Amino acid sequence: MAVLPIIVAPDPRLKVVSEPVSVVDDGIRALLDDMLASMYDAVGIGLAAIQVGVNKRIVVIDVVNDKGEQGNPVFLINPEIVWTSDDDRVHEEGCLSLPEHYAEVVRPDEVRVTYLDRDGEAQELHAAGILSTCIQHELDHLEGILFVDHISSMRRNMILRKLKKLKRQNEPVR
Ligand code: GNR
Ligand code: NI
């Protein structure tokens, strides 16, 4: 297993629409394991493959339980939201590609999602609460969308400007 570097915005790679997986093979399973290791290393609850530079429709999620523990990972390949509730929920979101920035985002409260599991078997999942928010956040990544695309352009630009400045400061002097 390898811990892969996570791409930080602004970066054109985060805007790419990811491609469906045609066959769930050992290569995909190795990628899932690397993504999970990378997510735990970065202390996240979800990760989309595009965040480690792979434009495939693959997501790993492990939300914390009421004791703040992880250890129940879900692997979603070619996930599709097939139903959303009429009710919305608001959650303060973060993103490993927007480090140290948070904003409240409104999304449907509950979703049903179909996907292939790590054995390539078709599955369906009903999610509420933080799992629902996280699934929607990750599926956005597969379309090249970040949580800042759901907030005002003023707050989005402020966050992206700060991240851009940090990148500039971290660049070696030539
Ligand atoms: O670690 C993460 N926490 C989080 C909190 C609220 C809503 C969504 C998330 S996902 C995020 C990890 C990440 O960037 N996944 O793409
Ligand atoms: Ni994210």
PDB file of C-alpha atoms and ligand atoms in Angstrom:
ATOM      1  CA  MET A   1       0.000   0.000   0.000  1.00  0.00           C
ATOM      2  CA  ALA A   2       1.160   3.492  -0.822  1.00  0.00           C
ATOM      3  CA  VAL A   3       0.254   6.898   0.536  1.00  0.00           C
ATOM      4  CA  LEU A   4      -0.304   9.117  -2.496  1.00  0.00           C
ATOM      5  CA  PRO A   5      -0.007  12.919  -2.525  1.00  0.00           C
ATOM      6  CA  ILE A   6      -3.353  14.746  -2.599  1.00  0.00           C
ATOM      7  CA  ILE A   7      -3.843  17.496  -5.195  1.00  0.00           C
ATOM      8  CA  VAL A   8      -4.644  20.894  -3.683  1.00  0.00           C
ATOM      9  CA  ALA A   9      -6.826  23.507  -5.464  1.00  0.00           C
ATOM     10  CA  PRO A  10      -6.606  25.533  -7.583  1.00  0.00           C
ATOM     11  CA  ASP A  11      -5.486  22.836 -10.027  1.00  0.00           C
ATOM     12  CA  PRO A  12      -6.972  22.001 -13.453  1.00  0.00           C
ATOM     13  CA  ARG A  13      -6.787  18.265 -12.669  1.00  0.00           C
ATOM     14  CA  LEU A  14      -9.533  18.706 -10.025  1.00  0.00           C
ATOM     15  CA  LYS A  15     -11.909  19.983 -12.742  1.00  0.00           C
ATOM     16  CA  VAL A  16     -11.695  16.879 -14.919  1.00  0.00           C
ATOM     17  CA  VAL A  17     -14.802  14.674 -15.324  1.00  0.00           C
ATOM     18  CA  SER A  18     -13.732  11.148 -14.304  1.00  0.00           C
ATOM     19  CA  GLU A  19     -14.191   8.099 -16.553  1.00  0.00           C
ATOM     20  CA  PRO A  20     -16.242   4.997 -15.645  1.00  0.00           C
ATOM     21  CA  VAL A  21     -14.350   1.842 -14.629  1.00  0.00           C
ATOM     22  CA  SER A  22     -14.947  -0.947 -17.174  1.00  0.00           C
ATOM     23  CA  VAL A  23     -13.545  -3.912 -15.187  1.00  0.00           C
ATOM     24  CA  VAL A  24     -12.969  -4.178 -11.426  1.00  0.00           C
ATOM     25  CA  ASP A  25      -9.631  -6.011 -11.418  1.00  0.00           C
ATOM     26  CA  ASP A  26      -6.633  -6.315  -9.070  1.00  0.00           C
ATOM     27  CA  GLY A  27      -5.269  -3.002 -10.379  1.00  0.00           C
ATOM     28  CA  ILE A  28      -8.462  -1.233  -9.291  1.00  0.00           C
ATOM     29  CA  ARG A  29      -8.379  -3.012  -5.920  1.00  0.00           C
ATOM     30  CA  ALA A  30      -4.750  -1.908  -5.412  1.00  0.00           C
ATOM     31  CA  LEU A  31      -5.805   1.665  -6.215  1.00  0.00           C
ATOM     32  CA  LEU A  32      -8.671   1.403  -3.683  1.00  0.00           C
ATOM     33  CA  ASP A  33      -6.191   0.278  -1.005  1.00  0.00           C
ATOM     34  CA  ASP A  34      -3.789   3.130  -1.845  1.00  0.00           C
ATOM     35  CA  MET A  35      -6.673   5.620  -1.765  1.00  0.00           C
ATOM     36  CA  LEU A  36      -7.800   4.354   1.644  1.00  0.00           C
ATOM     37  CA  ALA A  37      -4.245   4.568   3.040  1.00  0.00           C
ATOM     38  CA  SER A  38      -3.925   8.099   1.606  1.00  0.00           C
ATOM     39  CA  MET A  39      -7.281   9.153   3.088  1.00  0.00           C
ATOM     40  CA  TYR A  40      -6.405   7.843   6.566  1.00  0.00           C
ATOM     41  CA  ASP A  41      -2.936   9.440   6.358  1.00  0.00           C
ATOM     42  CA  ALA A  42      -4.545  12.813   5.534  1.00  0.00           C
ATOM     43  CA  VAL A  43      -7.184  12.301   8.269  1.00  0.00           C
ATOM     44  CA  GLY A  44     -10.161  12.491   5.903  1.00  0.00           C
ATOM     45  CA  ILE A  45     -13.514  10.711   5.831  1.00  0.00           C
ATOM     46  CA  GLY A  46     -13.682  10.373   2.033  1.00  0.00           C
ATOM     47  CA  LEU A  47     -11.494  10.528  -1.064  1.00  0.00           C
ATOM     48  CA  ALA A  48     -12.166  10.524  -4.813  1.00  0.00           C
ATOM     49  CA  ALA A  49      -9.556   9.063  -7.185  1.00  0.00           C
ATOM     50  CA  ILE A  50      -9.177  12.388  -9.017  1.00  0.00           C
ATOM     51  CA  GLN A  51      -7.761  13.884  -5.781  1.00  0.00           C
ATOM     52  CA  VAL A  52      -4.747  11.608  -6.245  1.00  0.00           C
ATOM     53  CA  GLY A  53      -4.626  12.338  -9.981  1.00  0.00           C
ATOM     54  CA  VAL A  54      -6.514   9.284 -11.283  1.00  0.00           C
ATOM     55  CA  ASN A  55      -9.504  10.228 -13.468  1.00  0.00           C
ATOM     56  CA  LYS A  56     -11.583   7.125 -12.698  1.00  0.00           C
ATOM     57  CA  ARG A  57     -15.043   7.074 -11.082  1.00  0.00           C
ATOM     58  CA  ILE A  58     -13.821   5.633  -7.778  1.00  0.00           C
ATOM     59  CA  VAL A  59     -14.510   6.801  -4.213  1.00  0.00           C
ATOM     60  CA  VAL A  60     -13.531   5.564  -0.765  1.00  0.00           C
ATOM     61  CA  ILE A  61     -15.459   6.673   2.330  1.00  0.00           C
ATOM     62  CA  ASP A  62     -15.114   5.927   6.032  1.00  0.00           C
ATOM     63  CA  VAL A  63     -17.218   8.273   8.138  1.00  0.00           C
ATOM     64  CA  VAL A  64     -16.648   8.419  11.899  1.00  0.00           C
ATOM     65  CA  ASN A  65     -19.243   6.863  14.212  1.00  0.00           C
ATOM     66  CA  ASP A  66     -20.655   8.550  17.359  1.00  0.00           C
ATOM     67  CA  LYS A  67     -17.445   7.589  19.212  1.00  0.00           C
ATOM     68  CA  GLY A  68     -15.339   9.369  16.568  1.00  0.00           C
ATOM     69  CA  GLU A  69     -13.939   6.082  15.282  1.00  0.00           C
ATOM     70  CA  GLN A  70     -13.307   4.962  11.695  1.00  0.00           C
ATOM     71  CA  GLY A  71     -12.794   1.393  10.467  1.00  0.00           C
ATOM     72  CA  ASN A  72     -15.794   0.685   8.250  1.00  0.00           C
ATOM     73  CA  PRO A  73     -14.633   1.687   4.766  1.00  0.00           C
ATOM     74  CA  VAL A  74     -17.013   1.749   1.797  1.00  0.00           C
ATOM     75  CA  PHE A  75     -15.618   1.443  -1.737  1.00  0.00           C
ATOM     76  CA  LEU A  76     -17.785   2.955  -4.475  1.00  0.00           C
ATOM     77  CA  ILE A  77     -17.006   2.265  -8.123  1.00  0.00           C
ATOM     78  CA  ASN A  78     -19.100   3.989 -10.831  1.00  0.00           C
ATOM     79  CA  PRO A  79     -21.475   5.380  -8.176  1.00  0.00           C
ATOM     80  CA  GLU A  80     -24.763   6.945  -9.300  1.00  0.00           C
ATOM     81  CA  ILE A  81     -27.289   8.800  -7.181  1.00  0.00           C
ATOM     82  CA  VAL A  82     -30.657   7.290  -8.135  1.00  0.00           C
ATOM     83  CA  TRP A  83     -32.852   9.098  -5.573  1.00  0.00           C
ATOM     84  CA  THR A  84     -32.579  12.185  -3.384  1.00  0.00           C
ATOM     85  CA  SER A  85     -34.932  13.255  -0.566  1.00  0.00           C
ATOM     86  CA  ASP A  86     -36.975  16.451  -0.916  1.00  0.00           C
ATOM     87  CA  ASP A  87     -35.658  17.591   2.479  1.00  0.00           C
ATOM     88  CA  ASP A  88     -32.260  19.269   2.614  1.00  0.00           C
ATOM     89  CA  ARG A  89     -29.567  19.297   5.260  1.00  0.00           C
ATOM     90  CA  VAL A  90     -26.773  21.775   5.943  1.00  0.00           C
ATOM     91  CA  HIS A  91     -23.327  20.536   6.881  1.00  0.00           C
ATOM     92  CA  GLU A  92     -20.043  22.285   7.468  1.00  0.00           C
ATOM     93  CA  GLU A  93     -17.832  20.721   4.790  1.00  0.00           C
ATOM     94  CA  GLY A  94     -14.103  20.436   4.458  1.00  0.00           C
ATOM     95  CA  CYS A  95     -12.050  18.962   1.615  1.00  0.00           C
ATOM     96  CA  LEU A  96      -8.551  17.505   1.536  1.00  0.00           C
ATOM     97  CA  SER A  97      -8.062  19.478  -1.706  1.00  0.00           C
ATOM     98  CA  LEU A  98      -9.043  22.741   0.085  1.00  0.00           C
ATOM     99  CA  PRO A  99      -7.006  22.300   3.273  1.00  0.00           C
ATOM    100  CA  GLU A 100      -8.076  24.266   6.343  1.00  0.00           C
ATOM    101  CA  HIS A 101     -11.105  25.857   4.673  1.00  0.00           C
ATOM    102  CA  TYR A 102     -14.681  25.073   5.671  1.00  0.00           C
ATOM    103  CA  ALA A 103     -18.120  26.235   4.607  1.00  0.00           C
ATOM    104  CA  GLU A 104     -21.737  25.265   5.159  1.00  0.00           C
ATOM    105  CA  VAL A 105     -23.198  23.508   2.134  1.00  0.00           C
ATOM    106  CA  VAL A 106     -26.884  22.676   1.546  1.00  0.00           C
ATOM    107  CA  ARG A 107     -27.551  19.274  -0.050  1.00  0.00           C
ATOM    108  CA  PRO A 108     -30.397  16.729  -0.068  1.00  0.00           C
ATOM    109  CA  ASP A 109     -30.736  15.114   3.371  1.00  0.00           C
ATOM    110  CA  GLU A 110     -30.841  11.513   2.095  1.00  0.00           C
ATOM    111  CA  VAL A 111     -29.718   9.739  -1.068  1.00  0.00           C
ATOM    112  CA  ARG A 112     -29.859   6.298  -2.624  1.00  0.00           C
ATOM    113  CA  VAL A 113     -26.769   5.368  -4.587  1.00  0.00           C
ATOM    114  CA  THR A 114     -25.989   2.417  -6.847  1.00  0.00           C
ATOM    115  CA  TYR A 115     -22.379   1.332  -7.381  1.00  0.00           C
ATOM    116  CA  LEU A 116     -20.036  -1.592  -7.918  1.00  0.00           C
ATOM    117  CA  ASP A 117     -18.235  -2.885  -4.833  1.00  0.00           C
ATOM    118  CA  ARG A 118     -14.587  -4.000  -4.781  1.00  0.00           C
ATOM    119  CA  ASP A 119     -15.601  -7.427  -6.102  1.00  0.00           C
ATOM    120  CA  GLY A 120     -17.383  -5.800  -9.054  1.00  0.00           C
ATOM    121  CA  GLU A 121     -20.820  -6.692  -7.633  1.00  0.00           C
ATOM    122  CA  ALA A 122     -23.713  -4.228  -8.100  1.00  0.00           C
ATOM    123  CA  GLN A 123     -24.856  -2.720  -4.802  1.00  0.00           C
ATOM    124  CA  GLU A 124     -27.361  -0.139  -3.603  1.00  0.00           C
ATOM    125  CA  LEU A 125     -27.026   2.012  -0.491  1.00  0.00           C
ATOM    126  CA  HIS A 126     -29.419   4.361   1.309  1.00  0.00           C
ATOM    127  CA  ALA A 127     -27.547   7.081   3.151  1.00  0.00           C
ATOM    128  CA  ALA A 128     -28.542   9.812   5.611  1.00  0.00           C
ATOM    129  CA  GLY A 129     -26.623  12.258   7.764  1.00  0.00           C
ATOM    130  CA  ILE A 130     -22.872  12.690   7.311  1.00  0.00           C
ATOM    131  CA  LEU A 131     -22.624   9.617   5.044  1.00  0.00           C
ATOM    132  CA  SER A 132     -25.151  11.192   2.665  1.00  0.00           C
ATOM    133  CA  THR A 133     -23.255  14.507   2.666  1.00  0.00           C
ATOM    134  CA  CYS A 134     -19.941  12.735   2.098  1.00  0.00           C
ATOM    135  CA  ILE A 135     -21.288  10.616  -0.790  1.00  0.00           C
ATOM    136  CA  GLN A 136     -22.604  13.760  -2.500  1.00  0.00           C
ATOM    137  CA  HIS A 137     -19.314  15.606  -1.881  1.00  0.00           C
ATOM    138  CA  GLU A 138     -17.329  12.699  -3.415  1.00  0.00           C
ATOM    139  CA  LEU A 139     -19.641  12.292  -6.408  1.00  0.00           C
ATOM    140  CA  ASP A 140     -19.179  16.008  -7.081  1.00  0.00           C
ATOM    141  CA  HIS A 141     -15.411  15.369  -7.359  1.00  0.00           C
ATOM    142  CA  LEU A 142     -16.124  12.838 -10.138  1.00  0.00           C
ATOM    143  CA  GLU A 143     -17.768  15.701 -12.083  1.00  0.00           C
ATOM    144  CA  GLY A 144     -14.901  18.114 -11.370  1.00  0.00           C
ATOM    145  CA  ILE A 145     -16.920  19.999  -8.739  1.00  0.00           C
ATOM    146  CA  LEU A 146     -15.614  21.162  -5.331  1.00  0.00           C
ATOM    147  CA  PHE A 147     -17.689  22.239  -2.308  1.00  0.00           C
ATOM    148  CA  VAL A 148     -16.673  25.863  -2.966  1.00  0.00           C
ATOM    149  CA  ASP A 149     -18.699  25.635  -6.208  1.00  0.00           C
ATOM    150  CA  HIS A 150     -21.817  25.503  -3.967  1.00  0.00           C
ATOM    151  CA  ILE A 151     -21.095  28.746  -2.059  1.00  0.00           C
ATOM    152  CA  SER A 152     -21.020  32.413  -3.092  1.00  0.00           C
ATOM    153  CA  SER A 153     -18.399  33.401  -5.667  1.00  0.00           C
ATOM    154  CA  MET A 154     -17.043  35.912  -3.155  1.00  0.00           C
ATOM    155  CA  ARG A 155     -16.258  33.223  -0.551  1.00  0.00           C
ATOM    156  CA  ARG A 156     -15.098  30.777  -3.246  1.00  0.00           C
ATOM    157  CA  ASN A 157     -12.639  33.274  -4.701  1.00  0.00           C
ATOM    158  CA  MET A 158     -11.363  34.215  -1.244  1.00  0.00           C
ATOM    159  CA  ILE A 159     -10.565  30.547  -0.451  1.00  0.00           C
ATOM    160  CA  LEU A 160      -8.988  29.853  -3.855  1.00  0.00           C
ATOM    161  CA  ARG A 161      -6.940  33.049  -3.704  1.00  0.00           C
ATOM    162  CA  LYS A 162      -5.528  32.081  -0.286  1.00  0.00           C
ATOM    163  CA  LEU A 163      -4.633  28.577  -1.501  1.00  0.00           C
ATOM    164  CA  LYS A 164      -2.980  29.991  -4.626  1.00  0.00           C
ATOM    165  CA  LYS A 165      -0.902  32.352  -2.521  1.00  0.00           C
ATOM    166  CA  LEU A 166       0.219  29.460  -0.279  1.00  0.00           C
ATOM    167  CA  LYS A 167       1.301  27.493  -3.362  1.00  0.00           C
ATOM    168  CA  ARG A 168       3.318  30.462  -4.601  1.00  0.00           C
ATOM    169  CA  GLN A 169       5.020  30.815  -1.224  1.00  0.00           C
ATOM    170  CA  ASN A 170       5.872  27.108  -1.154  1.00  0.00           C
ATOM    171  CA  GLU A 171       7.440  27.163  -4.614  1.00  0.00           C
ATOM    172  CA  PRO A 172      11.230  26.963  -4.512  1.00  0.00           C
ATOM    173  CA  VAL A 173      13.058  30.108  -5.612  1.00  0.00           C
ATOM    174  CA  ARG A 174      14.712  29.694  -8.982  1.00  0.00           C
TER     175      ARG A 174
HETATM  176  O1  GNR B   1     -12.398  14.674   5.163  1.00  0.00           O
HETATM  177  C1  GNR B   1     -13.401  15.218   4.677  1.00  0.00           C
HETATM  178  N1  GNR B   1     -14.369  15.686   5.505  1.00  0.00           N
HETATM  179  C2  GNR B   1     -15.597  16.129   5.070  1.00  0.00           C
HETATM  180  C3  GNR B   1     -16.390  16.835   5.963  1.00  0.00           C
HETATM  181  C4  GNR B   1     -17.632  17.273   5.590  1.00  0.00           C
HETATM  182  C5  GNR B   1     -18.118  16.988   4.335  1.00  0.00           C
HETATM  183  C6  GNR B   1     -17.342  16.291   3.434  1.00  0.00           C
HETATM  184  C7  GNR B   1     -16.093  15.850   3.800  1.00  0.00           C
HETATM  185  S1  GNR B   1     -15.125  14.949   2.676  1.00  0.00           S
HETATM  186  C8  GNR B   1     -13.524  15.360   3.209  1.00  0.00           C
HETATM  187  C9  GNR B   1     -12.481  14.574   2.451  1.00  0.00           C
HETATM  188  C10 GNR B   1     -12.496  14.964   1.005  1.00  0.00           C
HETATM  189  O2  GNR B   1     -12.000  15.977   0.572  1.00  0.00           O
HETATM  190  N2  GNR B   1     -13.102  14.166   0.172  1.00  0.00           N
HETATM  191  O3  GNR B   1     -13.202  14.477  -1.129  1.00  0.00           O
HETATM  192 NI    NI B   2     -13.200  16.660  -1.170  1.00  0.00          NI
END
